Coordinates of C-alpha atoms in Angstrom, one line a residue:
Chain A
M1 CA 127.5 108.8 90.3
G2 CA 128.6 110.7 93.4
N3 CA 129.8 107.6 95.3
N4 CA 130.9 107.4 98.9
E5 CA 132.7 104.2 98.2
S6 CA 136.2 104.6 99.6
N7 CA 137.7 101.2 100.3
G8 CA 138.1 97.9 98.6
E9 CA 135.6 96.1 100.8
V10 CA 132.8 98.5 99.8
E11 CA 133.8 98.5 96.1
E12 CA 133.5 94.7 96.1
F13 CA 130.1 94.5 97.8
R14 CA 127.4 93.0 95.7
P15 CA 124.2 92.3 97.5
K16 CA 123.9 88.6 96.4
G17 CA 122.3 87.7 99.7
A18 CA 119.7 90.4 99.5
I19 CA 118.9 89.3 95.9
A20 CA 118.5 85.7 97.1
F21 CA 116.4 86.9 100.0
F22 CA 114.2 88.9 97.6
I23 CA 113.7 85.9 95.4
V24 CA 112.7 83.7 98.3
L25 CA 110.4 86.5 99.5
I26 CA 108.6 86.6 96.1
L27 CA 108.4 82.8 96.0
F28 CA 106.8 82.9 99.5
F29 CA 104.4 85.6 98.4
A30 CA 103.5 83.5 95.3
V31 CA 102.9 80.4 97.4
V32 CA 100.6 82.2 99.9
W33 CA 98.8 84.1 97.1
F34 CA 98.1 80.9 95.1
A35 CA 97.0 79.1 98.3
L36 CA 94.3 81.7 98.7
Y37 CA 93.5 81.6 95.0
F38 CA 92.9 77.9 95.0
E39 CA 90.8 78.4 98.1
L40 CA 88.7 80.8 96.1
L41 CA 88.4 78.3 93.2
S42 CA 87.5 75.5 95.5
R43 CA 84.5 77.5 96.8
G44 CA 83.1 77.6 93.2
Chain B
M1 CA 125.7 112.7 107.1
G2 CA 126.6 110.5 110.0
D3 CA 126.1 111.3 113.7
Y4 CA 126.0 114.8 114.9
S5 CA 124.3 116.6 117.8
F6 CA 121.8 119.4 117.8
R7 CA 120.8 121.6 120.6
F8 CA 117.0 121.9 120.9
T9 CA 115.5 124.6 123.1
K10 CA 114.0 123.6 126.4
S11 CA 110.5 124.4 125.1
E12 CA 111.0 122.1 122.1
K13 CA 112.3 119.3 124.2
R14 CA 109.3 119.5 126.6
L15 CA 106.9 119.6 123.7
V16 CA 108.3 116.4 122.1
A17 CA 108.3 114.7 125.5
V18 CA 104.7 115.7 126.1
L19 CA 103.7 114.5 122.6
I20 CA 105.2 111.1 123.4
I21 CA 104.3 110.6 127.1
I22 CA 100.6 111.5 127.2
P23 CA 99.7 109.4 124.1
M24 CA 101.6 106.5 125.7
V25 CA 99.1 106.5 128.5
L26 CA 96.2 106.5 126.0
L27 CA 98.0 103.8 124.0
F28 CA 98.1 101.6 127.1
I29 CA 94.4 102.1 127.6
G30 CA 93.9 101.0 124.0
V31 CA 96.2 98.0 124.3
Y32 CA 94.2 96.9 127.4
G33 CA 91.1 97.3 125.2
G34 CA 92.8 95.0 122.7
L35 CA 93.3 92.3 125.3
M36 CA 89.7 92.6 126.3
Q37 CA 88.7 92.2 122.7
T38 CA 90.2 88.7 122.6
L39 CA 88.5 87.8 125.9
F40 CA 85.1 89.1 124.6
R41 CA 85.4 87.2 121.4
A42 CA 86.3 84.0 123.2
G43 CA 83.3 84.4 125.5
I44 CA 85.5 84.7 128.6
I45 CA 84.0 88.1 129.5
Q46 CA 80.7 89.7 128.7
S47 CA 81.4 93.2 129.9
D48 CA 84.7 95.1 130.5
P49 CA 85.7 94.5 134.1
F50 CA 87.5 97.8 134.5
V51 CA 86.2 100.3 132.0
G52 CA 82.7 98.9 131.7
G53 CA 80.7 98.6 128.6
D54 CA 80.4 96.0 125.9
Y55 CA 82.5 94.6 123.1
Y56 CA 81.8 97.4 120.7
K57 CA 82.8 100.2 123.1
G58 CA 86.1 98.3 123.7
L59 CA 86.6 97.8 120.0
T60 CA 86.1 101.6 119.5
F61 CA 88.6 102.7 122.1
H62 CA 91.1 100.0 121.1
G63 CA 91.0 101.2 117.5
V64 CA 90.8 104.9 118.0
L65 CA 93.4 105.3 120.7
N66 CA 95.9 102.9 119.1
A67 CA 95.4 103.4 115.4
I68 CA 94.5 107.1 115.2
V69 CA 95.6 108.9 118.3
F70 CA 98.9 107.2 119.2
T71 CA 100.1 107.1 115.6
T72 CA 99.3 110.7 114.8
F73 CA 101.0 112.0 118.0
F74 CA 104.0 109.9 117.3
A75 CA 104.3 111.1 113.7
V76 CA 104.1 114.7 114.8
A77 CA 106.5 114.3 117.6
F78 CA 108.9 112.4 115.4
G79 CA 108.7 115.2 112.8
N80 CA 109.2 117.9 115.4
A81 CA 112.3 116.1 116.5
L82 CA 113.8 114.9 113.2
I83 CA 113.1 117.9 110.9
P84 CA 114.8 120.5 113.1
Y85 CA 117.6 118.0 113.8
S86 CA 118.2 117.3 110.1
L87 CA 117.9 120.9 108.9
K88 CA 119.7 122.3 112.0
K89 CA 117.0 124.8 112.6
N90 CA 114.8 125.3 115.6
L91 CA 111.0 125.1 115.5
N92 CA 108.7 128.1 115.9
V93 CA 107.7 126.9 119.4
K94 CA 104.5 129.0 119.6
V95 CA 103.1 127.3 116.5
A96 CA 104.4 123.9 117.6
W97 CA 102.8 124.2 121.1
T98 CA 99.5 125.4 119.5
S99 CA 99.4 122.3 117.4
G100 CA 100.3 120.1 120.3
I101 CA 97.5 121.6 122.5
L102 CA 94.9 121.2 119.7
M103 CA 95.9 117.6 119.3
L104 CA 95.8 116.9 123.1
V105 CA 92.5 118.6 123.7
G106 CA 90.9 116.9 120.7
S107 CA 92.2 113.4 121.7
V108 CA 91.2 113.7 125.3
M109 CA 87.8 114.9 124.2
A110 CA 87.3 112.0 121.8
A111 CA 88.7 109.5 124.4
I112 CA 86.3 110.7 127.1
V113 CA 83.2 110.4 125.0
I114 CA 84.2 107.0 123.9
L115 CA 84.9 105.8 127.4
I116 CA 81.6 107.1 128.7
G117 CA 79.9 105.2 125.9
E118 CA 78.8 108.1 123.8
A119 CA 80.8 107.2 120.7
T120 CA 80.6 103.5 120.1
V121 CA 81.2 103.8 116.4
L122 CA 84.5 101.9 115.9
Y123 CA 87.6 103.5 114.5
T124 CA 86.0 103.8 111.0
F125 CA 83.1 105.8 112.5
Y126 CA 80.9 104.6 109.6
P127 CA 77.4 106.0 109.6
P128 CA 74.6 105.1 110.3
L129 CA 76.4 104.5 113.7
K130 CA 76.3 107.9 115.3
A131 CA 78.7 109.4 117.9
H132 CA 78.3 112.3 120.2
P133 CA 79.3 115.6 118.4
L134 CA 82.3 116.0 120.7
F135 CA 83.8 112.8 119.2
Y136 CA 83.8 114.3 115.7
I137 CA 85.0 117.7 117.1
G138 CA 87.8 115.9 119.0
L139 CA 89.0 114.1 115.9
T140 CA 88.9 117.3 113.9
L141 CA 91.1 119.1 116.4
L142 CA 93.5 116.2 116.3
V143 CA 93.8 116.4 112.5
V144 CA 93.9 120.3 112.5
G145 CA 96.6 120.2 115.1
S146 CA 98.7 117.8 113.0
W147 CA 98.2 120.1 110.0
V148 CA 99.5 123.1 112.0
A149 CA 102.5 121.0 113.1
S150 CA 103.5 120.1 109.6
G151 CA 102.8 123.6 108.3
N152 CA 105.3 124.8 110.9
W153 CA 108.1 122.8 109.2
V154 CA 107.5 124.3 105.7
P155 CA 109.2 127.7 106.3
M156 CA 112.1 125.9 108.0
Y157 CA 112.5 123.7 104.9
L158 CA 112.2 126.6 102.4
Q159 CA 114.8 128.6 104.4
W160 CA 117.1 125.6 104.4
R161 CA 116.7 125.2 100.6
K162 CA 117.6 128.8 100.1
E163 CA 120.7 128.4 102.2
N164 CA 121.8 125.1 100.7
E165 CA 121.2 125.5 97.0
G166 CA 122.1 122.4 95.0
K167 CA 122.3 120.2 98.1
K168 CA 120.1 117.1 98.5
T169 CA 117.4 117.4 101.1
P170 CA 118.3 115.0 104.0
L171 CA 116.5 111.7 103.5
A172 CA 114.8 111.9 106.9
V173 CA 113.3 115.2 105.9
V174 CA 112.1 113.8 102.6
G175 CA 110.5 110.9 104.5
M176 CA 108.7 113.1 107.0
F177 CA 107.4 115.5 104.4
T178 CA 106.2 112.6 102.4
T179 CA 104.4 111.3 105.5
F180 CA 102.6 114.6 105.9
I181 CA 101.9 115.3 102.2
V182 CA 100.1 111.9 102.1
W183 CA 98.3 112.8 105.4
F184 CA 97.3 116.3 104.2
I185 CA 95.8 115.0 101.0
A186 CA 94.0 112.1 102.7
T187 CA 92.6 114.1 105.6
L188 CA 90.9 116.6 103.2
A189 CA 88.3 113.9 102.4
V190 CA 87.7 113.0 106.0
A191 CA 87.5 116.7 106.9
V192 CA 84.7 117.0 104.3
E193 CA 83.0 113.9 105.7
I194 CA 83.1 115.1 109.3
L195 CA 82.4 118.8 108.9
F196 CA 79.7 118.6 106.2
M197 CA 78.1 115.2 106.9
L198 CA 78.8 113.6 110.3
L199 CA 78.8 116.6 112.5
P200 CA 75.6 118.3 111.3
W201 CA 73.9 114.9 111.4
S202 CA 75.2 114.2 114.9
L203 CA 74.1 117.6 116.0
G204 CA 70.6 116.9 114.6
W205 CA 70.8 119.8 112.1
V206 CA 70.0 117.2 109.4
D207 CA 68.0 114.0 109.8
E208 CA 69.7 111.7 107.3
I209 CA 73.1 110.9 106.0
N210 CA 74.3 109.4 102.7
V211 CA 76.1 106.3 104.0
M212 CA 77.8 105.3 100.8
L213 CA 79.2 108.8 100.3
A214 CA 80.5 108.9 103.8
R215 CA 82.1 105.4 103.4
T216 CA 83.8 106.5 100.2
L217 CA 85.1 109.7 101.7
F218 CA 86.3 107.6 104.7
W219 CA 88.3 105.2 102.5
F220 CA 89.8 108.1 100.5
F221 CA 91.3 108.8 103.9
G222 CA 91.4 105.4 105.4
H223 CA 93.9 103.6 103.1
P224 CA 96.4 106.4 102.8
L225 CA 96.2 106.5 106.6
V226 CA 97.9 103.1 106.4
Y227 CA 100.9 104.8 104.7
F228 CA 100.8 107.7 107.1
W229 CA 101.3 105.0 109.8
L230 CA 104.0 103.2 107.8
L231 CA 106.0 106.1 106.5
P232 CA 107.6 107.2 109.8
A233 CA 108.5 103.5 110.2
Y234 CA 110.1 103.6 106.7
V235 CA 112.0 106.7 107.7
M236 CA 113.5 104.7 110.6
Y237 CA 114.2 101.7 108.3
Y238 CA 116.1 103.9 105.8
V239 CA 117.7 106.4 108.1
F240 CA 118.4 104.6 111.4
M241 CA 118.4 100.9 110.8
P242 CA 121.5 100.5 108.6
K243 CA 123.5 102.5 111.2
L244 CA 122.1 100.5 114.1
A245 CA 123.0 97.3 112.3
G246 CA 126.6 98.6 111.9
G247 CA 126.5 99.3 108.2
K248 CA 125.3 101.8 105.6
L249 CA 122.2 102.4 103.6
F250 CA 122.7 100.5 100.4
S251 CA 121.1 103.1 98.1
D252 CA 120.1 106.7 99.0
M253 CA 118.2 106.9 95.7
A254 CA 116.1 103.9 96.5
G255 CA 114.8 105.7 99.7
R256 CA 114.0 108.8 97.8
L257 CA 112.3 106.9 95.0
V258 CA 110.2 104.9 97.5
F259 CA 109.0 108.1 99.2
M260 CA 108.0 109.7 95.9
M261 CA 106.2 106.6 94.9
F262 CA 104.2 106.7 98.1
I263 CA 103.1 110.3 97.3
V264 CA 101.9 109.2 93.8
F265 CA 100.2 106.0 94.7
S266 CA 99.0 106.2 98.3
V267 CA 95.6 107.9 97.7
P268 CA 93.9 106.5 94.5
V269 CA 93.5 103.1 96.1
G270 CA 90.7 103.5 98.7
T271 CA 87.9 101.7 96.8
H272 CA 89.7 98.4 97.3
H273 CA 88.2 98.5 100.8
Q274 CA 84.7 98.8 99.1
Y275 CA 84.9 95.9 96.7
M276 CA 81.7 94.5 98.2
D277 CA 79.9 97.8 98.5
P278 CA 77.1 98.6 96.1
A279 CA 76.9 101.9 94.1
I280 CA 80.4 101.8 92.7
S281 CA 80.9 100.3 89.3
S282 CA 83.3 97.3 89.1
Q283 CA 85.7 98.9 86.6
W284 CA 86.5 101.7 89.1
K285 CA 87.0 99.2 91.9
L286 CA 89.4 97.3 89.5
L287 CA 91.3 100.5 88.8
H288 CA 91.8 101.2 92.5
G289 CA 92.9 97.5 92.8
I290 CA 95.6 98.1 90.2
F291 CA 96.8 101.2 91.9
T292 CA 97.0 99.2 95.1
F293 CA 99.3 96.8 93.4
A294 CA 101.4 99.7 92.3
V295 CA 101.7 101.0 95.9
A296 CA 103.1 97.6 96.9
L297 CA 106.1 98.3 94.7
P298 CA 107.8 100.8 97.0
S299 CA 107.5 98.3 99.8
L300 CA 109.2 95.6 97.7
I301 CA 112.0 98.1 96.8
T302 CA 112.3 98.7 100.6
A303 CA 112.5 95.0 101.3
F304 CA 115.4 94.6 98.9
T305 CA 117.2 97.9 99.9
I306 CA 117.0 97.2 103.6
A307 CA 118.0 93.6 103.1
A308 CA 121.1 94.8 101.1
S309 CA 121.9 97.3 103.8
L310 CA 121.7 94.6 106.5
E311 CA 123.7 92.2 104.3
Y312 CA 126.4 94.9 104.1
A313 CA 126.4 95.3 107.9
G314 CA 126.6 91.5 108.3
K315 CA 129.5 91.3 105.8
L316 CA 131.4 94.0 107.8
R317 CA 131.0 91.7 110.8
G318 CA 132.5 88.8 108.9
A319 CA 129.5 87.0 107.5
K320 CA 130.0 84.5 104.8
G321 CA 127.7 82.9 102.2
L322 CA 124.3 84.0 100.9
F323 CA 122.5 84.2 104.1
G324 CA 125.3 84.3 106.7
W325 CA 124.6 88.0 107.2
M326 CA 121.3 87.2 108.8
W327 CA 123.1 85.6 111.8
K328 CA 125.5 88.5 112.3
L329 CA 123.0 91.2 113.1
P330 CA 122.7 92.7 116.6
Y331 CA 119.3 91.1 117.5
F332 CA 120.0 90.6 121.2
K333 CA 122.4 93.4 122.1
K334 CA 120.8 95.3 124.9
E335 CA 122.9 98.5 124.2
N336 CA 121.4 98.3 120.7
W337 CA 117.8 97.7 121.9
F338 CA 116.3 100.0 119.2
F339 CA 117.4 97.5 116.5
A340 CA 115.2 94.9 118.0
Y341 CA 112.1 97.0 117.4
L342 CA 112.9 97.6 113.7
I343 CA 114.0 94.1 112.8
T344 CA 110.9 92.4 114.4
G345 CA 108.7 94.9 112.6
L346 CA 110.3 94.0 109.3
I347 CA 109.9 90.3 109.9
I348 CA 106.2 90.8 110.7
F349 CA 105.8 92.9 107.6
I350 CA 106.7 89.9 105.4
F351 CA 103.4 88.4 106.5
G352 CA 101.6 91.7 106.5
G353 CA 102.7 92.5 103.0
I354 CA 101.4 89.3 101.4
G355 CA 98.1 89.7 103.3
G356 CA 97.7 93.2 101.8
I357 CA 98.3 91.9 98.3
I358 CA 95.6 89.2 98.8
N359 CA 93.1 91.7 100.2
A360 CA 93.7 94.0 97.2
S361 CA 93.1 91.1 94.7
Y362 CA 89.6 91.9 93.6
Q363 CA 88.1 88.3 93.3
M364 CA 90.1 86.9 96.2
N365 CA 88.8 89.6 98.5
T366 CA 85.5 87.7 98.5
V367 CA 87.2 84.9 100.4
I368 CA 88.3 87.2 103.2
H369 CA 85.9 90.1 103.2
N370 CA 84.6 91.1 106.6
T371 CA 86.1 88.0 108.2
A372 CA 88.5 87.8 111.0
W373 CA 91.2 87.6 108.4
V374 CA 91.1 91.4 108.0
P375 CA 92.1 92.3 111.6
G376 CA 94.5 89.3 111.4
H377 CA 96.1 91.2 108.4
F378 CA 96.1 94.7 109.7
H379 CA 97.5 93.7 113.0
L380 CA 100.5 92.5 111.0
T381 CA 100.9 96.0 109.6
V382 CA 99.7 98.7 111.9
A383 CA 100.2 96.6 115.1
G384 CA 103.4 95.1 113.7
P385 CA 106.1 97.2 111.9
V386 CA 104.2 100.5 112.7
M387 CA 103.6 99.8 116.4
L388 CA 107.1 98.4 117.0
A389 CA 108.9 101.2 115.2
F390 CA 106.8 103.8 117.0
L391 CA 107.4 102.1 120.4
G392 CA 111.2 102.0 119.8
G393 CA 111.1 105.5 118.4
S394 CA 109.1 106.8 121.5
L395 CA 111.6 105.3 123.9
Y396 CA 114.5 106.7 121.9
L397 CA 112.9 110.2 121.8
V398 CA 112.1 110.4 125.5
G399 CA 115.6 109.3 126.3
Q400 CA 117.1 112.0 124.1
F401 CA 114.6 114.8 124.8
L402 CA 114.5 114.3 128.6
N403 CA 118.2 113.7 128.7
K404 CA 117.9 110.4 130.4
T405 CA 119.6 107.1 130.0
I406 CA 117.3 104.3 128.9
R407 CA 116.5 102.1 131.9
L408 CA 115.9 98.4 132.0
K409 CA 117.5 98.0 128.6
T410 CA 117.2 94.2 128.6
W411 CA 113.5 94.6 129.2
A412 CA 113.3 97.2 126.4
M413 CA 115.2 94.9 124.1
I414 CA 113.2 91.7 124.8
A415 CA 109.7 93.4 124.7
P416 CA 109.5 93.5 120.9
Y417 CA 110.4 89.8 120.6
I418 CA 107.7 88.8 123.1
Y419 CA 105.2 91.0 121.4
T420 CA 106.1 89.6 118.0
I421 CA 105.6 86.0 119.1
G422 CA 102.1 86.9 120.5
L423 CA 101.2 88.9 117.4
L424 CA 102.1 86.0 115.1
I425 CA 100.0 83.6 117.1
M426 CA 97.1 86.0 117.4
S427 CA 97.1 86.9 113.7
Y428 CA 97.4 83.2 112.7
G429 CA 94.3 82.5 114.8
L430 CA 92.4 85.4 113.3
K431 CA 93.4 84.6 109.7
I432 CA 92.6 80.9 109.7
G433 CA 89.4 81.6 111.7
G434 CA 88.6 84.2 109.0
L435 CA 89.1 81.7 106.2
M436 CA 86.7 79.4 108.0
G437 CA 84.1 82.2 108.0
M438 CA 84.6 83.7 111.4
P439 CA 83.4 87.3 111.2
R440 CA 85.2 90.4 112.2
R441 CA 83.6 93.2 114.4
T442 CA 81.3 90.6 116.0
N443 CA 81.2 89.6 119.6
T444 CA 81.7 85.9 118.8
G445 CA 81.7 85.2 122.6
A446 CA 77.9 85.8 122.6
S447 CA 77.2 83.6 119.6
Y448 CA 79.7 81.5 117.6
A449 CA 82.0 80.8 120.6
N450 CA 79.1 80.3 123.0
P451 CA 78.3 76.5 123.4
D452 CA 74.7 77.4 124.5
S453 CA 74.1 79.3 121.3
V454 CA 72.5 77.7 118.2
L455 CA 75.2 79.5 116.2
Y456 CA 78.0 77.8 118.1
Q457 CA 81.0 76.8 115.8
A458 CA 83.1 74.2 117.6
D459 CA 85.7 74.0 114.8
W460 CA 86.5 77.7 115.2
M461 CA 87.3 77.4 118.9
P462 CA 91.0 76.4 118.5
Y463 CA 91.6 79.5 116.5
I464 CA 89.7 81.7 118.9
D465 CA 91.8 80.2 121.7
L466 CA 94.9 81.1 119.7
T467 CA 93.8 84.7 119.6
V468 CA 93.5 84.8 123.4
I469 CA 96.9 83.2 123.9
G470 CA 98.5 85.5 121.3
G471 CA 96.8 88.6 122.6
S472 CA 97.8 87.8 126.1
I473 CA 101.5 87.4 125.1
M474 CA 101.3 90.7 123.2
F475 CA 99.9 92.4 126.3
V476 CA 102.8 91.0 128.4
G477 CA 105.2 92.4 125.8
I478 CA 103.6 95.8 126.0
V479 CA 103.6 95.8 129.8
I480 CA 107.4 95.0 129.8
Y481 CA 107.9 97.9 127.3
I482 CA 105.7 100.3 129.4
I483 CA 107.7 99.5 132.5
S484 CA 111.0 100.3 130.7
F485 CA 109.4 103.4 129.2
F486 CA 108.1 104.9 132.4
T487 CA 111.1 103.9 134.5
T488 CA 113.1 105.9 132.0
V489 CA 110.7 108.8 132.1
F490 CA 110.8 109.0 135.9
S491 CA 114.5 108.3 136.3
K492 CA 117.1 110.9 137.2
S493 CA 118.2 113.2 134.4
N494 CA 121.8 113.0 133.2
G495 CA 122.2 116.7 133.7
P496 CA 120.6 120.1 133.2
E497 CA 118.0 119.8 130.5
E498 CA 119.2 123.0 128.7
D499 CA 122.7 121.6 128.3
A500 CA 121.7 118.4 126.7
V501 CA 122.1 117.8 123.0
V502 CA 120.1 115.4 120.8
T503 CA 121.6 112.8 118.6
F504 CA 120.0 110.4 116.1
P505 CA 121.7 107.4 114.5
I506 CA 121.7 108.7 110.9
S507 CA 123.0 106.2 108.4
E508 CA 125.5 107.1 105.7
P509 CA 124.6 105.9 102.2
L510 CA 126.8 103.3 100.5
H511 CA 125.7 104.5 97.1
D512 CA 124.9 108.2 97.2
E513 CA 123.4 108.8 93.8
P514 CA 122.8 112.3 92.6
S515 CA 119.1 111.5 91.9
T516 CA 118.3 115.0 90.6
W517 CA 114.9 113.8 89.3
L518 CA 113.9 112.9 92.9
R519 CA 114.8 116.3 94.5
N520 CA 111.5 118.1 94.1
F521 CA 108.2 117.1 95.6
K522 CA 106.1 119.1 93.1
P523 CA 106.0 116.8 90.1
Y524 CA 105.1 113.9 92.2
I525 CA 102.3 115.8 94.0
I526 CA 101.0 116.9 90.6
I527 CA 100.9 113.3 89.3
A528 CA 99.2 112.3 92.6
I529 CA 96.5 114.9 92.1
I530 CA 95.9 113.8 88.5
L531 CA 95.6 110.1 89.5
I532 CA 93.3 111.1 92.4
V533 CA 91.0 113.1 90.1
L534 CA 91.0 110.3 87.4
S535 CA 90.3 107.5 89.9
Y536 CA 87.9 109.3 92.3
T537 CA 85.7 111.4 89.9
P538 CA 83.9 108.4 88.5
V539 CA 83.6 106.8 91.9
I540 CA 82.0 109.8 93.5
Y541 CA 79.8 110.2 90.5
D542 CA 78.6 106.6 90.8
V543 CA 77.9 107.0 94.5
L544 CA 76.0 110.2 94.0
Q545 CA 74.0 108.7 91.1
A546 CA 73.2 105.4 92.8
T547 CA 72.4 106.4 96.3
Y548 CA 68.9 107.5 97.0
G549 CA 67.8 108.9 100.4
G550 CA 69.8 108.6 103.5
S551 CA 69.9 107.0 106.9
L552 CA 68.8 108.0 110.3
P553 CA 71.3 107.5 113.1
Y554 CA 71.7 104.2 115.0
S555 CA 73.6 102.8 117.9
P556 CA 75.0 99.2 118.0
D557 CA 72.5 98.4 120.8
S558 CA 69.3 98.6 118.9
P559 CA 67.8 98.1 115.4
V560 CA 65.6 101.1 116.1
P561 CA 66.9 104.5 114.9
L562 CA 68.0 106.9 117.6
R563 CA 65.5 109.5 116.4

């Protein structure tokens, strides 16, 4: 990998916050999607 | 990578400025039309107090000027700025000006016929609604002009590749070429629709039109159009935003992969707009629905990559914990006003994204189809991340290309936040109203929101009121932006125009992967063509088999044909 990482701070960076954000995002999407899905079911 | 300056010629600078400033005037007319839409639908007005005409005329100029004209001009101007800058090569100005003039003439022509009430066909220009031929000719010139502009970049790029063998194409260039590859493929269908169907029908050379075929060709174009809008915003997210946040792009490869995925999946998706249409078999609609889910993937990759880039920027500013980085970003720094346009767009896109997935879910589409939910959704995409990125980009471009300092920076910085608050309120009203059954593209003010009408729906009124409140706040946000924009345009220049150099905030990658498999557009274009042929051949076949006869032209004013 042609990496630009040149200092310790960059080497150590792991996007844990972005992963957590992404999981929350997917959960939010699931909640909204299922809310509409149950709305569909409720209409028979 | 990183910041550097490039000296554009005087002619190039003027062209970019013209392509930004004139459409900005048209945009403002369209935004005014949007405000009037909310007032019409609430029953507050029955005819436009300034432009004249009814709800449908207003809806047409709001949609056409904002969603088609402004966006196309911005994409071309942005490409004319970013591609020469990234490749360090000047434009062929004769070709560039020719394209600009074609686009301007076409847009003004279309705008005039709409404003005089001769093209009340909404932005989808579905037949059997018929417009004046000059409307279709105007749109054709706009599209042809954009083709000429993008064609002008190809020799520059090929020359750059010759001179830089083995080097990766700058990510900004990949993004802008992706934008126009998607646009070119998509507009081929609408060119066929306009030149071989709508125009001869509008001119009276043929009596009837095949409505289903026209709708299918429109949506071949209409959904990739959404990515044509979004992709320049994605270029700004990947190329500018990490730098504006004070960090780096987490992964260069992610950006390249996202752009190639858009080439592959943008087009074979259009039939998800036609789930409720007759003539097309359900299995092909389902196939388009599946591809629509596939085209959500690059947006999800973008959500993660940009979040990681922003987290990195936040960590450099000392953020701690899982979400501490969110509080360390430069949301309210007036010197960094551009960041505000990009971050607000991303926040809005969280809501726009899930709305799109719901719309594409075949069965669930029945819940929201043709309701106010749909404009509630697409205002969270085209009027959210797209509009805000383009407004921020426009202000940045005029500052750079006219060699002016941005004026009223606090106003420029605060405008996207005000606009976002209004947009979220308005879209909430439209979406909940839509779930209750409130129709889209209907002057509810004359019926469902009119207490004197037998159709009056009292329980919809709080949501209709929310759209008025939200729409008014959005309008205030745009007015604040426009004041900052034109104050900058008419302010004193920083020095002689020819001496000025242009700079863009180009982000460096944190991970600069070789990504050799993402360096060539060709395989992805070939895959795209294969998917388009596979997904659209049966759809077109179904439409041609199932549709008998055609339709005479109509206007929204009368159930009687125009001839």
